[in-house]
């Protein structure tokens, strides 16, 4: 069965890049535009892994991760964070919120897929 | 045969229509539909052969009196007249004729060059003569008849 | 979808982000200190940078990076967004827009300008960071520290005796060359509960280790308590792994990249191990567990006996974990504050934006236009149906009629909703004007503040697209000619900073856009003189103030003594007026000397429908745009006066107004109609003059769908467009200005026509 990835990013550009990369790698991809939508979509989509941006309107990546981890049903899902640079403070905050790992933007497709493979069975 | 004529008979199917006692034809590919006469709204400052415009399913379609356009007498339209809706470049135009007479399938051999006659009007639009079952049918180039529409397409 | 399409999406998105950026900066400039505004501004630049990075647009990335860094200082309250700071940022936003355009369309940007701004941005970031140093940067440094001490905690003492190594290899992944010497790493890995809480998985880490080379693994279950005391959320197991890999220690550590903070980890190459710890055997022997990968295939939760589900991982737990692990209490409390603040901000932002943002979809404009056309046809069909029912039904109160009325209601509602799809806020155009103002203020050396109001007022997209050009010209004009130099303003007791106010609002089914400046106002003496010099008016003409003001809309009129670089460009207010009129709009000016001028434009909300008066002229049905009509009159014989050979005037409240026979002008009849047999429509036309248009009869008022004549025919002088009436026939829409101009003896021109959707 195809692995299902939920991506959460407010940038249409990045969403499309994620979509193309993930679909080419044989993943099923579900997308949300911000943390609030991410939490909504999560309920119905039941993904195997989540890839989320940090800077987003309405609910940012930190809040979104905390929201996922608070949810009994989904708190064990691996969450990868997209960060623009290897910003130690942001990584740290993301980890504290409950992120599983991170991907540095601009990501190349191999790195993205590697990271996903690493945190999923 | 010239390239232009080849284009006009592309598909080798033509629609023939009657004006008075003469027959003309155009490529069936340029004909969108044939409909009955409905009164047209006259246009100010229009040339005499433009009878006005009608509503064709929401679009404004100019109606041309083909008889006048081809240099013959003015048509007094009745319910028996028909409008051939033709595509010329990007625009549609309604051609008022007496009746549609035939759909012709032709080969290149059917087409004879236009005879060398004096009148410039006929020379301009006539692209050839078809002799079919003893009838003489004149092949018309709509692009030449409605250059203002053609030029807007360019 | 390929990369080029994504790139196109990126540039579209950049445009939106740039608009967002500018509007946010302008809000800040107006004193808005809402953290969400700062966040939105930051996010816009951040987003552009992110996308630009993906496409290798290095110039864009590096500028955005510097900009972002400075914005981050504002966001973290290290830099106060004063007017001076915002001035730099607004200019930077302009440069960012230029760089984006250059990246899209090629072309170059003003590099000196970008470099200057980069320096200014950096200065802002650095200058302020130093000032705030004691408070701010330290926690940042401390926060990254826990990363380092944590792995050192791992226990170094391990017993080798009693090991029952199970050779562990994956044929699929084992591509190590066996012949060479390959170092073996000894790994001790003891996950904390937080590791599971964050969705990491010990068994996956072991799997990844196994991919590095030949691996043996031992599971230490000593800490596993009796079942009744077992907490399913706790991490009891630890592993000792030895893996032979040419990736070395670094390769092994990289497997634990995501996990190293949440576990005790010790990695060393095997030689040390043998030499150092071989003899030590204080610890009980470890038990080997078979490592079954098949468990992995059925989902993420299978981690051996222990259920490695996440702990109660909310923010508090995460913070607590950080606390114990790092023993830096300060960091934790700061992080807690951050988390709380972030949560609060997120909630607030959510509340603020949930209603505003809504859900949107992007639709191809062609689809919308097709829908609009279809609805237009529906309206016409419905009207035709109603008409034929009325004609065939003498009772007038049949159930068919009631049904038809409902249908009419529904049709009208559908039409309104569909039109609303094309409606867009004027915001993007207004935002572009902000840049125009900045640039022109820079060039003229004037200090200008642009205030915009009602930018969310919606109008049809076609109208918006055509609005930018006349508006730009008017703004240039207002700043260049309207506002005085700062010194002069000061001398006059005015605020040295001039104000230009751009307002949009809906008024009786139209959009009204006002452009007001607080400058000198129209210099009537100068305008009058100029008009006399240009033979526009007679030297002794007696003109009202309003009439003088309106002279500036005359062709070729320019009040500037010399044609300046700005307002010159061969475009006068007459062109502005004409382009507004081409949109079915009107423009007027009112001015007070010393206090400024106000230009008021009124435009239709859509170019797809129009409110018209349906009239009969020489047996033909015509539609006259309602907006042009001032009033309708029933002429009396005593009010009609012949004037010269063929002119006739009608007297209205003691003034005389030329009578225009529409049927004659349009060549619908060859002789003049008798005014007493018809109705006069008093219309306002270009140049402010009034005319009485003679028509035979008024049929009524109605909204009509505008149809293009040009699509299948050609432009017809005196006719703006066509429409289809209830009887299914085409009716022509009168071009009032062209008809009035023709009545003045000018031939009917071809340059003014209503746009139509076909």
XYZ file of C-alpha atoms in Angstrom, chain C residues 112-476:
365
model
C 23.300 50.236 -6.655
C 19.875 50.686 -5.097
C 19.732 47.089 -3.893
C 23.223 47.301 -2.447
C 22.426 50.510 -0.608
C 19.292 48.966 0.849
C 21.133 45.802 1.848
C 23.572 47.983 3.774
C 20.757 49.952 5.359
C 18.891 46.795 6.318
C 22.021 45.282 7.784
C 22.747 48.451 9.693
C 19.267 48.362 11.165
C 19.620 44.741 12.172
C 23.083 45.147 13.654
C 22.660 48.529 15.214
C 19.642 47.464 17.121
C 20.919 44.043 18.014
C 23.868 45.576 19.805
C 21.649 47.903 21.737
C 19.448 45.063 22.884
C 22.208 42.559 23.476
C 21.992 42.130 27.233
C 18.410 41.010 27.024
C 17.879 39.172 23.836
C 20.533 37.048 22.213
C 21.700 35.058 25.201
C 18.780 32.698 25.564
C 19.137 31.929 21.894
C 22.653 30.737 22.431
C 21.694 28.808 25.535
C 18.797 27.165 23.816
C 20.993 25.329 21.396
C 23.279 24.086 24.126
C 21.376 21.098 25.462
C 22.142 19.383 22.219
C 25.714 18.858 23.227
C 25.805 17.598 26.794
C 22.986 15.089 26.323
C 24.799 12.367 24.395
C 27.708 12.395 26.843
C 25.474 11.007 29.562
C 25.500 7.593 27.949
C 27.081 4.883 30.028
C 30.454 3.899 28.768
C 30.775 0.688 30.776
C 29.468 -2.273 28.953
C 30.194 -5.896 29.321
C 31.330 -7.937 26.414
C 31.204 -11.331 28.059
C 28.132 -13.425 27.532
C 27.325 -11.784 24.264
C 25.750 -14.106 21.839
C 26.240 -12.205 18.653
C 23.590 -12.813 16.073
C 24.895 -12.039 12.644
C 22.581 -9.495 11.228
C 22.607 -8.558 7.645
C 20.291 -7.352 4.955
C 21.231 -8.617 1.555
C 19.273 -5.822 -0.057
C 21.040 -3.064 1.694
C 24.395 -4.597 2.343
C 26.477 -3.200 -0.415
C 29.652 -2.926 1.639
C 32.753 -4.339 -0.021
C 33.685 -7.228 2.231
C 37.341 -7.497 1.361
C 38.530 -4.185 2.752
C 39.073 -3.395 6.361
C 35.867 -1.909 7.682
C 35.731 -0.406 11.149
C 33.151 -1.688 13.572
C 31.203 0.697 15.746
C 29.904 -0.094 19.154
C 26.738 1.763 19.930
C 24.881 2.061 23.166
C 21.460 3.498 22.646
C 19.014 4.146 25.437
C 15.910 6.029 24.285
C 14.080 8.336 26.666
C 10.340 8.347 26.659
C 10.446 11.644 24.756
C 11.945 9.857 21.795
C 8.729 7.936 21.318
C 6.651 10.938 22.198
C 8.047 12.729 19.182
C 7.171 9.961 16.808
C 10.658 8.543 16.598
C 10.954 4.822 16.722
C 13.819 2.805 18.161
C 13.218 -0.053 15.804
C 13.444 2.248 12.776
C 16.733 3.624 14.015
C 17.994 0.079 14.354
C 16.789 -0.649 10.852
C 18.700 2.340 9.528
C 21.780 1.230 11.432
C 21.463 -2.164 9.848
C 21.584 -0.501 6.452
C 25.028 0.847 7.251
C 26.618 -2.572 7.340
C 26.688 -5.900 9.118
C 25.063 -5.487 12.495
C 24.564 -7.354 15.736
C 22.072 -6.079 18.197
C 21.357 -6.836 21.856
C 18.440 -5.615 23.777
C 18.806 -4.721 27.440
C 15.524 -5.350 29.176
C 16.847 -5.071 32.734
C 14.937 -1.940 33.455
C 11.662 -3.552 32.473
C 9.561 -3.628 35.662
C 7.031 -6.296 36.585
C 3.905 -6.088 34.504
C 1.775 -4.524 37.224
C 4.236 -1.689 37.607
C 4.761 -1.136 33.958
C 3.915 2.245 32.478
C 3.165 1.803 28.803
C 4.435 5.292 28.068
C 7.838 4.720 29.604
C 10.959 3.671 27.717
C 12.504 0.643 29.427
C 14.680 -0.913 26.790
C 18.109 -0.039 25.654
C 20.182 -1.522 22.921
C 23.741 -2.349 22.373
C 24.600 -2.565 18.753
C 27.731 -3.315 16.898
C 27.788 -2.467 13.251
C 30.582 -2.904 10.786
C 30.435 0.003 8.424
C 32.692 2.119 6.279
C 30.524 5.104 7.105
C 32.278 5.259 10.464
C 31.176 7.019 13.588
C 29.790 9.961 11.649
C 27.609 7.703 9.595
C 26.265 6.109 12.734
C 25.618 9.424 14.420
C 23.799 10.715 11.393
C 21.284 7.899 11.830
C 20.514 9.379 15.220
C 20.272 12.939 13.838
C 16.643 13.290 14.789
C 16.898 11.270 17.992
C 20.083 12.298 19.726
C 18.368 14.759 22.065
C 15.944 12.186 23.327
C 18.215 9.317 24.091
C 21.449 8.399 25.709
C 23.833 7.571 22.960
C 27.385 6.431 22.948
C 29.185 5.642 19.761
C 32.771 4.467 19.567
C 34.798 2.397 17.194
C 35.399 -1.154 18.350
C 39.170 -0.975 18.910
C 38.718 1.391 21.812
C 36.068 -0.864 23.135
C 38.305 -3.922 23.188
C 41.212 -2.168 24.701
C 39.302 -0.163 27.211
C 36.407 -2.162 28.513
C 36.934 -5.831 27.715
C 37.786 -6.877 31.255
C 35.074 -4.970 33.050
C 32.121 -7.127 33.985
C 30.143 -5.352 36.659
C 27.018 -5.368 34.627
C 24.840 -8.415 34.174
C 25.080 -9.990 30.779
C 22.770 -8.674 28.156
C 20.343 -10.874 26.441
C 20.228 -11.102 22.746
C 16.876 -10.585 21.078
C 16.114 -11.652 17.607
C 15.587 -8.617 15.518
C 12.649 -9.270 13.303
C 12.164 -6.768 10.551
C 8.892 -8.225 9.420
C 7.324 -6.416 12.315
C 8.088 -3.217 10.566
C 5.983 -3.991 7.607
C 2.638 -3.751 9.304
C 2.689 -0.258 10.592
C 4.616 2.067 12.721
C 3.572 0.818 16.134
C 5.308 -2.560 16.226
C 8.347 -2.023 18.374
C 8.754 -5.347 20.103
C 7.190 -6.069 23.497
C 7.087 -2.519 24.573
C 4.376 -0.339 23.159
C 6.325 2.629 21.993
C 3.350 4.918 21.781
C 3.961 8.496 22.518
C 3.664 9.866 25.998
C 1.216 12.538 27.006
C 3.102 14.844 24.825
C 1.792 18.306 25.048
C 3.811 21.427 25.299
C 4.246 21.031 29.028
C 5.713 17.560 28.757
C 8.068 18.651 26.058
C 9.217 21.527 28.151
C 9.655 19.330 31.185
C 11.761 17.006 29.109
C 13.903 19.814 27.906
C 14.260 20.917 31.495
C 15.582 17.658 32.872
C 17.700 16.853 29.917
C 19.513 20.108 29.775
C 19.217 21.263 33.357
C 18.978 24.753 32.036
C 15.927 25.918 33.854
C 16.098 29.346 32.359
C 15.876 27.999 28.901
C 12.878 25.942 29.745
C 11.005 28.765 31.328
C 11.849 30.978 28.431
C 10.752 28.254 26.076
C 7.571 27.906 28.075
C 6.922 31.585 27.701
C 7.648 31.348 24.046
C 5.361 28.416 23.680
C 2.622 30.182 25.587
C 3.066 33.344 23.611
C 3.088 31.408 20.402
C -0.010 29.536 21.409
C -1.742 32.724 22.420
C -0.703 34.437 19.229
C -1.846 31.466 17.242
C -5.226 31.439 18.919
C -5.639 35.149 18.495
C -4.562 34.965 14.921
C -6.924 32.118 14.366
C -9.803 34.096 15.765
C -8.850 37.118 13.721
C -8.376 35.392 10.461
C -10.756 32.492 10.557
C -13.563 34.675 9.323
C -11.447 36.919 7.130
C -9.497 34.254 5.302
C -12.324 31.839 4.624
C -11.790 29.152 2.099
C -10.909 29.962 -1.443
C -10.375 28.144 -4.677
C -8.589 29.389 -7.731
C -10.618 29.220 -10.889
C -9.596 29.890 -14.426
C -11.102 33.194 -15.548
C -12.381 31.630 -18.763
C -14.584 29.307 -16.783
C -16.081 32.176 -14.851
C -16.685 34.130 -18.025
C -18.354 31.166 -19.620
C -20.624 30.888 -16.605
C -21.398 34.585 -16.799
C -22.303 34.248 -20.452
C -24.559 31.322 -19.764
C -26.305 33.157 -16.973
C -26.708 36.131 -19.283
C -28.462 33.846 -21.727
C -30.567 32.431 -18.935
C -31.693 35.935 -18.037
C -32.619 36.664 -21.608
C -34.416 33.368 -22.030
C -36.323 33.903 -18.848
C -37.374 37.352 -20.036
C -38.446 35.933 -23.379
C -40.451 33.230 -21.683
C -42.153 35.757 -19.405
C -43.013 37.963 -22.309
C -44.562 35.199 -24.373
C -46.545 33.942 -21.399
C -47.879 37.432 -20.761
C -48.792 37.781 -24.420
C -50.643 34.466 -24.450
C -52.328 34.701 -21.108
C -55.244 37.035 -20.634
C -55.939 36.254 -17.010
C -52.569 37.474 -15.823
C -52.828 35.643 -12.517
C -52.291 32.077 -13.580
C -49.987 29.792 -11.658
C -47.603 29.977 -14.596
C -47.206 33.655 -13.932
C -46.401 33.086 -10.292
C -43.901 30.432 -11.220
C -42.371 32.793 -13.695
C -41.999 35.487 -11.099
C -40.130 33.081 -8.880
C -38.003 32.059 -11.816
C -37.236 35.697 -12.483
C -36.238 36.193 -8.862
C -33.998 33.153 -8.939
C -32.455 34.135 -12.232
C -31.627 37.565 -10.910
C -30.073 36.054 -7.794
C -28.009 33.633 -9.844
C -26.858 36.492 -12.001
C -25.851 38.567 -8.997
C -23.948 35.659 -7.445
C -22.148 34.899 -10.656
C -21.192 38.522 -11.103
C -19.870 38.469 -7.555
C -17.384 35.800 -8.587
C -15.651 38.269 -10.827
C -15.742 40.969 -8.212
C -12.410 41.662 -6.572
C -11.269 44.154 -3.974
C -9.537 47.237 -5.340
C -6.725 46.562 -2.861
C -4.065 45.430 -5.369
C -4.492 48.590 -7.423
C -4.414 50.772 -4.332
C -1.259 49.052 -3.213
C 0.405 49.739 -6.503
C -0.419 53.387 -5.979
C 1.535 53.360 -2.737
C 4.634 52.617 -4.715
C 3.813 55.307 -7.251
C 3.516 57.809 -4.438
C 6.834 56.771 -2.908
C 8.648 57.011 -6.196
C 7.225 60.331 -7.185
C 7.801 61.739 -3.728
C 11.442 60.721 -4.064
C 11.800 62.344 -7.459
C 10.039 65.579 -6.560
C 11.635 65.828 -3.121
C 8.206 66.156 -1.575
C 7.138 64.390 1.531
C 3.896 62.535 0.932
C 1.681 60.319 2.989
C -0.788 58.119 1.153
C -3.884 57.148 3.068
C -6.101 54.508 1.534
C -9.620 53.742 2.636
C -12.092 51.129 1.521
C -9.545 48.980 -0.229
C -11.771 45.966 0.266
C -14.469 47.538 -1.869
C -15.154 45.094 -4.655
C -15.622 45.708 -8.317
C -15.468 43.612 -11.465
C -11.999 42.409 -12.359
C -12.132 44.045 -15.789
C -12.769 47.391 -14.167
C -9.904 46.849 -11.732
C -7.510 45.948 -14.514
C -8.332 49.136 -16.367
C -8.255 51.348 -13.314
C -4.535 51.288 -12.609
C -3.424 53.445 -15.478
C -5.699 56.463 -15.048
C -5.246 56.262 -11.297
C -1.456 56.236 -11.584
C -1.582 59.298 -13.736
C -3.911 61.116 -11.375
C -1.704 60.323 -8.401
C 1.355 61.570 -10.247
